PDB file of C-alpha atoms in Angstrom:
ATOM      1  CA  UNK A   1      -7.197-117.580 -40.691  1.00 38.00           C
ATOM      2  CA  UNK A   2      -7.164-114.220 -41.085  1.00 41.00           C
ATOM      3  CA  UNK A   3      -4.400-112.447 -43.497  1.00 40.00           C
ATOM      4  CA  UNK A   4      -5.450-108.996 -44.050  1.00 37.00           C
ATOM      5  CA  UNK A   5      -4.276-104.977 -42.806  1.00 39.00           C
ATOM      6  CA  UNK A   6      -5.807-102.935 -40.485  1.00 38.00           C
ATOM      7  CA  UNK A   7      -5.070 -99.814 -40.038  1.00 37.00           C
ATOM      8  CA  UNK A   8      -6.167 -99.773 -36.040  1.00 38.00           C
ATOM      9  CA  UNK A   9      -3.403-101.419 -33.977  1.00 38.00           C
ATOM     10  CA  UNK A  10      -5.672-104.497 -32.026  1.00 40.00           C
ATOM     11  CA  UNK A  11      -4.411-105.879 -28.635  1.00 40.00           C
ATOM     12  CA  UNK A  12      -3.903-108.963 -29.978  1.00 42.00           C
ATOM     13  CA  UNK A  13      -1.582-108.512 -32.828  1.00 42.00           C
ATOM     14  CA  UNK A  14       1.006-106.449 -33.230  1.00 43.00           C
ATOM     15  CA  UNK A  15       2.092-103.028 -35.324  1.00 42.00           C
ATOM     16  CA  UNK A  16       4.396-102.798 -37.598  1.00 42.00           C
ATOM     17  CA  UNK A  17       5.851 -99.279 -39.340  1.00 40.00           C
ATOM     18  CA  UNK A  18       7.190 -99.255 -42.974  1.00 41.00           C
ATOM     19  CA  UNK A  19       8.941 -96.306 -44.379  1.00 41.00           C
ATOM     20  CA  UNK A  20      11.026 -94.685 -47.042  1.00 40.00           C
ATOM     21  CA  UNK A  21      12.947 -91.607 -47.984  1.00 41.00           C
ATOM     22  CA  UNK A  22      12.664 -92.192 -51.679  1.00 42.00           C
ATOM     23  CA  UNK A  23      10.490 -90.188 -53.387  1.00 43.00           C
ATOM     24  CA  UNK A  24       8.118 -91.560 -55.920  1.00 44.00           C
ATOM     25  CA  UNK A  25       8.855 -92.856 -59.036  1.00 46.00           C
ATOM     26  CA  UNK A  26       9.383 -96.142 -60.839  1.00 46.00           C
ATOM     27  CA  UNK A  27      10.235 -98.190 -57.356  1.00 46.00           C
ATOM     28  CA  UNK A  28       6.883 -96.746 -56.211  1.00 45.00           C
ATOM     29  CA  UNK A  29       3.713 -98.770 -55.236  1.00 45.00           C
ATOM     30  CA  UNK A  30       1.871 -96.249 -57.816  1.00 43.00           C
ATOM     31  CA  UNK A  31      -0.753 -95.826 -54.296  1.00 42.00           C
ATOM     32  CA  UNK A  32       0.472 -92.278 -54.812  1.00 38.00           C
ATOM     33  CA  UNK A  33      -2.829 -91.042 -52.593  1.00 37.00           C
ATOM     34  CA  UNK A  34      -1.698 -92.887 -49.559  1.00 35.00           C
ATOM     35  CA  UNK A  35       2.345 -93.475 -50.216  1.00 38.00           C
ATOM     36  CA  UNK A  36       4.039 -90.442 -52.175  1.00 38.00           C
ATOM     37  CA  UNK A  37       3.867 -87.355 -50.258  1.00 38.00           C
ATOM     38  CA  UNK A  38       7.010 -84.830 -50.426  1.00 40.00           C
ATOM     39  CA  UNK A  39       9.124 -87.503 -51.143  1.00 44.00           C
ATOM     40  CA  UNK A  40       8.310 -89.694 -48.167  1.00 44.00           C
ATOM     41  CA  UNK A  41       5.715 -92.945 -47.705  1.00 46.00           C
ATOM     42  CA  UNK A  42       3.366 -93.136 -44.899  1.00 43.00           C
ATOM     43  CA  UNK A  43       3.694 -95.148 -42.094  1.00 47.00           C
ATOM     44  CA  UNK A  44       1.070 -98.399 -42.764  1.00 46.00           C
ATOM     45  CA  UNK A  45      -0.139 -99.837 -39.356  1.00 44.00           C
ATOM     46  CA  UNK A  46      -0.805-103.470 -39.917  1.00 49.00           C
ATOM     47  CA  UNK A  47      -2.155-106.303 -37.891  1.00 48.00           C
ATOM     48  CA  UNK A  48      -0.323-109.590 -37.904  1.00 48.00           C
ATOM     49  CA  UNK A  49      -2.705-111.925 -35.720  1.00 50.00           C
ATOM     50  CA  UNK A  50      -1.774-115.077 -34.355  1.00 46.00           C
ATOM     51  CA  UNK A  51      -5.218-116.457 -34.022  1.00 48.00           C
ATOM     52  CA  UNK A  52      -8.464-116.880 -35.251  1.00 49.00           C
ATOM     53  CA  UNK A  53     -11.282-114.581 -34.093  1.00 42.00           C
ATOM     54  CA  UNK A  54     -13.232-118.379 -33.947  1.00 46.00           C
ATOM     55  CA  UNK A  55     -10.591-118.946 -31.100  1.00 46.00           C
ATOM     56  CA  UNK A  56     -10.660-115.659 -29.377  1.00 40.00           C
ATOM     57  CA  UNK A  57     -14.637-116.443 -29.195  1.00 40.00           C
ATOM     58  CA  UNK A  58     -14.450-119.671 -27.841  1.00 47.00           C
ATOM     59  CA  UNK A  59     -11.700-118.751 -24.854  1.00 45.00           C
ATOM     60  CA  UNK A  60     -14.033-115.701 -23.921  1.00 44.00           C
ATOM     61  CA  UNK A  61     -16.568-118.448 -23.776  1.00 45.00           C
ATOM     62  CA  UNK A  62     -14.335-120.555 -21.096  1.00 46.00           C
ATOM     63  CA  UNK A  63     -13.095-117.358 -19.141  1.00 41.00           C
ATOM     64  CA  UNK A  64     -17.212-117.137 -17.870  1.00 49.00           C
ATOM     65  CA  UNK A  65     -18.354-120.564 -17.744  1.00 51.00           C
ATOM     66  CA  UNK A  66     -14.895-122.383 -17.279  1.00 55.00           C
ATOM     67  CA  UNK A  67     -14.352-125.819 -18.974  1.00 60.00           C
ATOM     68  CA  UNK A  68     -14.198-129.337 -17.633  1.00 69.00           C
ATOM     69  CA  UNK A  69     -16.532-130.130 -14.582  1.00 82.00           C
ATOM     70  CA  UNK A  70     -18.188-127.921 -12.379  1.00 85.00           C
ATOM     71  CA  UNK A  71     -20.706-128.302  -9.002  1.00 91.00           C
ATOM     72  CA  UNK A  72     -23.196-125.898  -8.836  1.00 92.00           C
ATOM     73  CA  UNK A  73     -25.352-124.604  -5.895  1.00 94.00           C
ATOM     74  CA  UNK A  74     -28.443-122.621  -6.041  1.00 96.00           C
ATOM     75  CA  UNK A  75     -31.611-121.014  -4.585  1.00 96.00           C
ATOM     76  CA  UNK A  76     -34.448-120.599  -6.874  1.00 97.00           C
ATOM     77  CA  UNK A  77     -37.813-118.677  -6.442  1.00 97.00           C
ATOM     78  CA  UNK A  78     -40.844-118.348  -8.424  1.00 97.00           C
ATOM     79  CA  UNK A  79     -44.360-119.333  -9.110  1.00 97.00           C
ATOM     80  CA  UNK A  80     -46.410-122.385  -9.741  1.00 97.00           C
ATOM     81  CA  UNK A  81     -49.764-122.925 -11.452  1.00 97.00           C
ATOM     82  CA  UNK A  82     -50.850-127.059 -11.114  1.00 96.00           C
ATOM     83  CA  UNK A  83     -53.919-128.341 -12.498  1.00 94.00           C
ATOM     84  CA  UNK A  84     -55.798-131.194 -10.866  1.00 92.00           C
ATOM     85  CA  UNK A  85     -58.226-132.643 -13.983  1.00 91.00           C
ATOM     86  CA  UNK A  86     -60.725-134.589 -13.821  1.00 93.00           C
ATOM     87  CA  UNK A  87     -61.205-136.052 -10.177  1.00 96.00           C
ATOM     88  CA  UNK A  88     -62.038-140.031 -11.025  1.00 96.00           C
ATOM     89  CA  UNK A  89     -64.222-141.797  -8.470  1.00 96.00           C
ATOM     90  CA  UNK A  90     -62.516-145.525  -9.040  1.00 95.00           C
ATOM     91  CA  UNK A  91     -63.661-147.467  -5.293  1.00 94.00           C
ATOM     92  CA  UNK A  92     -65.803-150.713  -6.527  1.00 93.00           C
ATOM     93  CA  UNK A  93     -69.257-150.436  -6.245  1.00 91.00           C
ATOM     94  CA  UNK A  94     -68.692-146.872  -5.543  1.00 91.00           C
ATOM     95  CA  UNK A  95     -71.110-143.851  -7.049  1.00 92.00           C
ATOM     96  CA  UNK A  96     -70.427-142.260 -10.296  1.00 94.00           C
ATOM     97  CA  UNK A  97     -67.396-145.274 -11.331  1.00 95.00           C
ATOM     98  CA  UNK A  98     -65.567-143.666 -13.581  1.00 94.00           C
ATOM     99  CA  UNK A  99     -67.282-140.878 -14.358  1.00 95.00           C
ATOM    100  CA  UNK A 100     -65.121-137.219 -14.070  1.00 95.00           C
ATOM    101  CA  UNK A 101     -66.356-135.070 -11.010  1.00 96.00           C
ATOM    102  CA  UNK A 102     -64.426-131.728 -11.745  1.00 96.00           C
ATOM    103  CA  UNK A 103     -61.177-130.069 -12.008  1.00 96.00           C
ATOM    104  CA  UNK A 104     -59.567-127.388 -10.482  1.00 97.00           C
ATOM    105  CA  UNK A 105     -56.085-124.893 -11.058  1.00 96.00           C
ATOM    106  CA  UNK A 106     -54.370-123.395  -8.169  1.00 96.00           C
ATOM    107  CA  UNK A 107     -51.819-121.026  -7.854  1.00 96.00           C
ATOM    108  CA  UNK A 108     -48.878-119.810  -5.732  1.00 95.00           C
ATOM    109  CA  UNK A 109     -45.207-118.976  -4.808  1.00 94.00           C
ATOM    110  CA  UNK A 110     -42.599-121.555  -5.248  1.00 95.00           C
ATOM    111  CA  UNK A 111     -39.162-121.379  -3.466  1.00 97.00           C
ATOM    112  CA  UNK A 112     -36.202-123.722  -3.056  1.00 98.00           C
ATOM    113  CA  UNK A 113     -32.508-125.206  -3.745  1.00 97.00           C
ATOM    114  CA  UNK A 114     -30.883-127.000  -6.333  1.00 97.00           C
ATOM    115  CA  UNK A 115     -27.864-128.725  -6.639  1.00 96.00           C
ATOM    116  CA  UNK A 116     -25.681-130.128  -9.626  1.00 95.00           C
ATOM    117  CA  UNK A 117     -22.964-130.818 -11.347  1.00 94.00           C
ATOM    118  CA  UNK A 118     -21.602-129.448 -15.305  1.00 91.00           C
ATOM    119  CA  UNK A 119     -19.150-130.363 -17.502  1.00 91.00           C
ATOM    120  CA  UNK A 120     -18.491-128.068 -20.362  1.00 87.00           C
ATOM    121  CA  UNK A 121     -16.172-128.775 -23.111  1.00 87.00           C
ATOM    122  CA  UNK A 122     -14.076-126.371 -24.922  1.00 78.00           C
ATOM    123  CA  UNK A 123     -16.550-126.054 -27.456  1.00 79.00           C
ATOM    124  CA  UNK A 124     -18.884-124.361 -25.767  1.00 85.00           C
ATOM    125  CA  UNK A 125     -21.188-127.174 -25.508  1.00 92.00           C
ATOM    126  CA  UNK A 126     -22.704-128.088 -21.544  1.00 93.00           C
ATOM    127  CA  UNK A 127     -23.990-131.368 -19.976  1.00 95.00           C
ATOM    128  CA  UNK A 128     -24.930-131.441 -16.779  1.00 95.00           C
ATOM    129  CA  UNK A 129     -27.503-133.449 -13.863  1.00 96.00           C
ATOM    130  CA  UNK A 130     -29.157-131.583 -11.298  1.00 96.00           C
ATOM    131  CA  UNK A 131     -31.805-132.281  -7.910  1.00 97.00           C
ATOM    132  CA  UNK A 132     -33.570-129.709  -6.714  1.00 97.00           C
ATOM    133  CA  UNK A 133     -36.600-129.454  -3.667  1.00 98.00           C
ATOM    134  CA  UNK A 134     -39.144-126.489  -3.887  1.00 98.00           C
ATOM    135  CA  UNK A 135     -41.913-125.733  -1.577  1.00 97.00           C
ATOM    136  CA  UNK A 136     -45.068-124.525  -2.589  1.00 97.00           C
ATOM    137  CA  UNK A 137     -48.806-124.074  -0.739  1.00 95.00           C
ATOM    138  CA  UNK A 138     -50.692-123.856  -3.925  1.00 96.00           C
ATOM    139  CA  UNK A 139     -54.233-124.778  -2.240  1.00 96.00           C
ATOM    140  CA  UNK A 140     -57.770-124.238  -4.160  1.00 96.00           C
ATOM    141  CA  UNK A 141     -60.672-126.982  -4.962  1.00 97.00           C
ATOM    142  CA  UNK A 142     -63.995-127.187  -6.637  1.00 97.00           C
ATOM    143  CA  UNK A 143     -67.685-128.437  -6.107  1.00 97.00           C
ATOM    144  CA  UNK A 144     -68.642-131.834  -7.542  1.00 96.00           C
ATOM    145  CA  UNK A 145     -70.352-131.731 -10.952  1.00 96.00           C
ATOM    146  CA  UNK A 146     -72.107-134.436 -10.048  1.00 95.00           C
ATOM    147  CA  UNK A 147     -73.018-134.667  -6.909  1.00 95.00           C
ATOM    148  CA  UNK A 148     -74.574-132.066  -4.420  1.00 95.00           C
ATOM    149  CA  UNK A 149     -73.090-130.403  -1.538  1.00 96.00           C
ATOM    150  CA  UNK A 150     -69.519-131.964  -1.916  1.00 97.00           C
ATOM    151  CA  UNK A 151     -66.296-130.538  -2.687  1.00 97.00           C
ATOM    152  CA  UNK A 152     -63.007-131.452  -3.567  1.00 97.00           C
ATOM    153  CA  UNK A 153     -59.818-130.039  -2.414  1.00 97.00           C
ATOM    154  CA  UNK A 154     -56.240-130.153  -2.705  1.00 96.00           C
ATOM    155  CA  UNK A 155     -52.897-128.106  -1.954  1.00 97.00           C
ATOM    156  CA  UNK A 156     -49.368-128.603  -3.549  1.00 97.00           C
ATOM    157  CA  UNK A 157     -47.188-128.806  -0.560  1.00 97.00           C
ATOM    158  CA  UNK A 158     -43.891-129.590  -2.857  1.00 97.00           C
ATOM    159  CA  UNK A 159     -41.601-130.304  -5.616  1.00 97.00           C
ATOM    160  CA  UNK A 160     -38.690-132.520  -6.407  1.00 98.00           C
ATOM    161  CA  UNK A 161     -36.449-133.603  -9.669  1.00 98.00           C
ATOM    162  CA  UNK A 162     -33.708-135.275 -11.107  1.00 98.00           C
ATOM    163  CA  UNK A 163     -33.245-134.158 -14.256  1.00 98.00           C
ATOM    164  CA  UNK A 164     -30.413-133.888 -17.059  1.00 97.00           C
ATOM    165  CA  UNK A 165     -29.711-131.107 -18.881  1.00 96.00           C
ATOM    166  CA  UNK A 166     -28.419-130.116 -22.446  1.00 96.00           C
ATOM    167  CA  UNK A 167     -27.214-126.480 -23.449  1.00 96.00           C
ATOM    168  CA  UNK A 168     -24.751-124.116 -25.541  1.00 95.00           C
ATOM    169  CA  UNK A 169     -22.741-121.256 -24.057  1.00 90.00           C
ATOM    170  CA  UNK A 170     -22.833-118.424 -26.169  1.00 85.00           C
ATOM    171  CA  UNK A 171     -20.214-115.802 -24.412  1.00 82.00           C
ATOM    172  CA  UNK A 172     -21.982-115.060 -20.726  1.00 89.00           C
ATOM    173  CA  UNK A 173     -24.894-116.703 -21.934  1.00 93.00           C
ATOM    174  CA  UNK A 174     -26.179-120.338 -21.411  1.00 94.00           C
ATOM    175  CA  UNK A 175     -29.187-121.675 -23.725  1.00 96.00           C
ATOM    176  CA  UNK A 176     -30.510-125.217 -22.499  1.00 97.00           C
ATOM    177  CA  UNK A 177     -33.147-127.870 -22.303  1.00 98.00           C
ATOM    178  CA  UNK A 178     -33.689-129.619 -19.240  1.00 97.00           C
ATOM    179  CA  UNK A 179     -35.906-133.088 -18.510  1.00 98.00           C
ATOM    180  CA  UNK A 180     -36.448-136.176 -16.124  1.00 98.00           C
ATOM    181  CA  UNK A 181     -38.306-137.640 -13.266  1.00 98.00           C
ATOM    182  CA  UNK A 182     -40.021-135.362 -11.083  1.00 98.00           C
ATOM    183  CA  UNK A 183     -42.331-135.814  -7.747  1.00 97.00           C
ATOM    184  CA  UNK A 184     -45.083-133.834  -6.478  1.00 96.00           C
ATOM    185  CA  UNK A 185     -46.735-134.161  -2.255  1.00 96.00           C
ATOM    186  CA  UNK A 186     -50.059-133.026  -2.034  1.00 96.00           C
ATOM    187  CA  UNK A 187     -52.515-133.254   0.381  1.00 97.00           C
ATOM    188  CA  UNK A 188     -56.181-134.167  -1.205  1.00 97.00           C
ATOM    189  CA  UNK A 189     -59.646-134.506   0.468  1.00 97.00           C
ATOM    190  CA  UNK A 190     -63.144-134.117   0.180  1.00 97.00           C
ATOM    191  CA  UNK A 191     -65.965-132.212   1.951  1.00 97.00           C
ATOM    192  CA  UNK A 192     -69.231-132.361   2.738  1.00 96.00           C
ATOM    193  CA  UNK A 193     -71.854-129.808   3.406  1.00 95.00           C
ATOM    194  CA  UNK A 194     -73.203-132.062   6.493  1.00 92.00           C
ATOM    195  CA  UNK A 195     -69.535-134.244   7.559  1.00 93.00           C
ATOM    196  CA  UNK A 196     -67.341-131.444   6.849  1.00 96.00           C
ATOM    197  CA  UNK A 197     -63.477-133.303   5.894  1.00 97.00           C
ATOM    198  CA  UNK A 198     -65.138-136.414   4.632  1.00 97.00           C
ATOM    199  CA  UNK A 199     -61.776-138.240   3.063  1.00 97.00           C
ATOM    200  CA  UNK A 200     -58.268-137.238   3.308  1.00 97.00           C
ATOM    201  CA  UNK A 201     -55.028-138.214   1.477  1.00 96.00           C
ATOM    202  CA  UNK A 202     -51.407-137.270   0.965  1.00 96.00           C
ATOM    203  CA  UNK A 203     -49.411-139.022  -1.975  1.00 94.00           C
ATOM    204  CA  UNK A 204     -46.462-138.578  -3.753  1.00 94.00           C
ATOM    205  CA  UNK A 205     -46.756-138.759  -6.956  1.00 93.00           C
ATOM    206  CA  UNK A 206     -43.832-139.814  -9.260  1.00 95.00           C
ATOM    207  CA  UNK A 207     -44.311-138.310 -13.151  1.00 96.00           C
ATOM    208  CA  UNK A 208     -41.621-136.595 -15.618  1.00 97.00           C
ATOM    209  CA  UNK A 209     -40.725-133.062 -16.466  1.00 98.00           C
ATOM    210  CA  UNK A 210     -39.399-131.244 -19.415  1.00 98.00           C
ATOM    211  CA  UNK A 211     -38.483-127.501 -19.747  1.00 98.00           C
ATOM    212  CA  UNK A 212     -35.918-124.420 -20.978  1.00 98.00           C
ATOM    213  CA  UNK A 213     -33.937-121.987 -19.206  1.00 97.00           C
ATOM    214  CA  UNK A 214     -31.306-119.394 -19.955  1.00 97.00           C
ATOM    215  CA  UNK A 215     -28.304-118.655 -17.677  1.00 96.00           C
ATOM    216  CA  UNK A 216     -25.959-115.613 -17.451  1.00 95.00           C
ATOM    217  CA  UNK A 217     -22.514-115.679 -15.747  1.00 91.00           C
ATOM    218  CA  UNK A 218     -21.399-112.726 -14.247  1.00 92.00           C
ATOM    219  CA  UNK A 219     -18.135-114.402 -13.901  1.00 88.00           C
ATOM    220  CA  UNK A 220     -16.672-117.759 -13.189  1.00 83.00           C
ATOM    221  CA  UNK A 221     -18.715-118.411 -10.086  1.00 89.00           C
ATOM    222  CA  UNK A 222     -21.833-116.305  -9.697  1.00 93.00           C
ATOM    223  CA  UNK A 223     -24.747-116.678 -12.387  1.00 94.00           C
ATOM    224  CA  UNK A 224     -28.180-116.308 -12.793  1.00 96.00           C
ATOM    225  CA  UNK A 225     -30.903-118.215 -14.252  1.00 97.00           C
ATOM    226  CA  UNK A 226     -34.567-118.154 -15.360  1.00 98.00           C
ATOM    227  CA  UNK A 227     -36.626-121.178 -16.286  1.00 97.00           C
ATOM    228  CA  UNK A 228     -40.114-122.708 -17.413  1.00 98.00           C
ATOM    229  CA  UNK A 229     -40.769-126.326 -16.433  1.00 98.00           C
ATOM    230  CA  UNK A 230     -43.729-128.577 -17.273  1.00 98.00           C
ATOM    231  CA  UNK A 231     -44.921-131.489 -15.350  1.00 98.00           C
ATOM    232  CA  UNK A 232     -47.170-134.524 -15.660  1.00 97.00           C
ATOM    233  CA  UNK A 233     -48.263-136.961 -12.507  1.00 94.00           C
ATOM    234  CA  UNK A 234     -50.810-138.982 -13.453  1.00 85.00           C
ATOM    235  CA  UNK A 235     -52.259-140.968 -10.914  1.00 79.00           C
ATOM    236  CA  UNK A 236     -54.250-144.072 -10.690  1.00 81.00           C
ATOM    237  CA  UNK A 237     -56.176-144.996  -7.484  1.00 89.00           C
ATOM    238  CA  UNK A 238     -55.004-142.840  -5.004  1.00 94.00           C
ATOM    239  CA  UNK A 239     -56.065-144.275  -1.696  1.00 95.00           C
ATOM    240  CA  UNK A 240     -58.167-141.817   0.353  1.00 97.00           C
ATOM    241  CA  UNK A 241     -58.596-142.657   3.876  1.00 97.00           C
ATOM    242  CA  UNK A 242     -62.239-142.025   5.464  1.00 96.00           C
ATOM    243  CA  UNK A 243     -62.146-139.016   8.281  1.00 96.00           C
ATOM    244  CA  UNK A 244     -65.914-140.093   9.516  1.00 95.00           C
ATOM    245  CA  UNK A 245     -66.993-143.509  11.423  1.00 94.00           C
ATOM    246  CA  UNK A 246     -68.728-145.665   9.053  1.00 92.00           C
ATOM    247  CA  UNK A 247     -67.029-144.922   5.462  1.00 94.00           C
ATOM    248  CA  UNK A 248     -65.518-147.245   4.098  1.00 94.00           C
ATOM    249  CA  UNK A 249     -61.921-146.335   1.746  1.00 95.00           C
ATOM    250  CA  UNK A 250     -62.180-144.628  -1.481  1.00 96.00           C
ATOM    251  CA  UNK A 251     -60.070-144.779  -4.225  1.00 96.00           C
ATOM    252  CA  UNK A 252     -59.874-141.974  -7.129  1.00 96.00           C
ATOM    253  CA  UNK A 253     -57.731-141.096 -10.352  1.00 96.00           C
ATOM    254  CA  UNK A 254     -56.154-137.700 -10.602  1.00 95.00           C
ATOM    255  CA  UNK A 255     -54.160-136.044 -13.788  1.00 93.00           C
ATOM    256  CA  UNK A 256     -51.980-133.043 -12.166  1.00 94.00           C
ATOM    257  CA  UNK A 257     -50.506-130.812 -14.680  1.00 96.00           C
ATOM    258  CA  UNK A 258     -48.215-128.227 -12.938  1.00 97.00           C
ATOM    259  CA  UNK A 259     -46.370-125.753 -14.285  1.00 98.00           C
ATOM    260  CA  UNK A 260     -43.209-123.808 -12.775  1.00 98.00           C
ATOM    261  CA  UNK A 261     -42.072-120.257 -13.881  1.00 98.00           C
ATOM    262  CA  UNK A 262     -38.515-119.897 -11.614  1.00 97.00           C
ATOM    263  CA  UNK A 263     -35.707-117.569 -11.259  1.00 98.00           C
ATOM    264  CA  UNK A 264     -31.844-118.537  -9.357  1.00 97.00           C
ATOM    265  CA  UNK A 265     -28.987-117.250  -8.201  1.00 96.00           C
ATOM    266  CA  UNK A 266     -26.490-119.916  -8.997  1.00 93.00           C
ATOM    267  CA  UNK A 267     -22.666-120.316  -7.391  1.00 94.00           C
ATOM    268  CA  UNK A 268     -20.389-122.896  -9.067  1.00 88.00           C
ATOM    269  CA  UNK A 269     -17.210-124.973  -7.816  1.00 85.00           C
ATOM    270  CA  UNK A 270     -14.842-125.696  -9.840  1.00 73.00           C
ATOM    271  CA  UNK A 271     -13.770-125.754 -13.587  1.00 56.00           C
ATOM    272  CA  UNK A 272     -10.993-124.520 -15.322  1.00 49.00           C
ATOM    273  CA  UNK A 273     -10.341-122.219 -18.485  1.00 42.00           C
ATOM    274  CA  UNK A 274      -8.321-123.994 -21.602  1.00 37.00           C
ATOM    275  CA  UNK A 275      -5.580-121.830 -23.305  1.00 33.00           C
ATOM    276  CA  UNK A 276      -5.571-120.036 -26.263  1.00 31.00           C
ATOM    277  CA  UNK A 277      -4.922-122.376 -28.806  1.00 33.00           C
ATOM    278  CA  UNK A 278      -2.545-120.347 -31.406  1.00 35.00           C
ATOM    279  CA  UNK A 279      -3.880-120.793 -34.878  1.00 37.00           C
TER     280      UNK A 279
END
């Protein structure tokens, strides 16, 4: 609690005037510098406060981010860098079993929505689950280290989650971790100098996620947000499907580790500020 004078009047306590026509002597304070002056004591502004600044913290806390549950809505833009390592030749019988044949990053914009759903309690403390879809067309490939006159391709077509999050709401400001499942569509294929689009293929891959992010409210429905995610898919024999007469099906392993750089615009519904608590 706090139990001392101020001499500035605050807005949330209260003044309060003292003062005497006695002139100084034995009933004095003996503050002569700030009391006794022609006979007269100076008026003494104090502040009485009826709560704790620990109090007046938290409710500015639940005036922008609003306690209890909230749904959220947002669009989210931003970029995406995904690494496919180490393309795995795994058919039976096939050429260079197991053996790596190259790896390749690509690059590009990322764009999308997310929904969710918050609860924040009056601590300042936030849980929340959210989904979210992106689209992406990060496309690039590389020649075969091991082979000559083949390529391999692929292009990140999009991006899903379903992640929980964890975070602490400092004022306007959110600080959180984020993690769960996550799915990537690509398409994949392979070239040849004399077939051209040899093999083809188009999975899904299911993997996890984990990242950080920082939100500001602007007030108790419009924020912001910026965020870095990481992803893992890992992929064991991925079924490509032959594009010329005569090839038989070819199965390969693929690691894809993507990484998402993202900025929203976020609009919540719902949640409620607590009351000052009076300490």
């Amino acid at each position: 609690m706090l139990n001392f004078n101020l001499l500035l009047v605050n807005s949330l306590g209260h003044k309060k005037w003292t003062q005497s026509s006695s002139s100084c002597g034995a009933g004095s304070s003996g503050n002569s510098l700030w009391e006794c002056s022609l006979g007269w004591r100076y008026p003494v502004w104090r502040w009485q406060p009826t709560q704790t600044l620990q109090s007046v913290w938290r409710q500015s806390r639940l005036l922008r981010f609003g306690a209890g549950p909230a749904a959220t809505l947002a669009a989210t833009v931003g970029g995406i860098r995904s690494q496919s390592k180490d393309w795995t030749p795994r058919t039976p019988g096939g050429a260079h079993y197991g053996e790596s044949l190259g790896s390749h990053d690509a690059e590009s914009w990322l764009g999308g929505l997310q929904v969710g759903c918050d609860y924040q309690f009056t601590q300042g403390f936030v849980i929340g689950i959210q989904g979210d879809y992106a689209w992406a067309n990060a496309e690039s490939g590389h020649d075969s280290t091991r082979e000559t006159g083949v390529a391999y391709h692929s292009t990140v077509k999009s991006l899903a989650t379903v992640t929980g999050r964890l975070g602490y709401a400092f004022d306007c400001l959110l600080g959180y971790v984020r993690g769960g499942v996550a799915w990537q569509r690509d398409d994949l294929w392979a070239t040849t100098t004399m077939l051209g689009t040899a093999y083809e293929s188009s999975p899904t891959r299911p993997g996890w996620t984990i990242g950080i992010g920082a939100e500001y409210t602007f007030n108790r429905s419009l924020s912001s947000f910026v965020e870095y995610g990481y992803y893992n898919f890992t992929a064991s024999n991925l079924e490509f499907t032959p594009q010329v007469a005569g090839l038989s099906k070819a199965f390969v392993d693929i690691t894809q580790i993507t990484n998402v750089f993202r900025v929203g615009v976020n609009y919540r519904f719902g949640g409620s500020a607590a009351p000052i608590t009076k300490q």
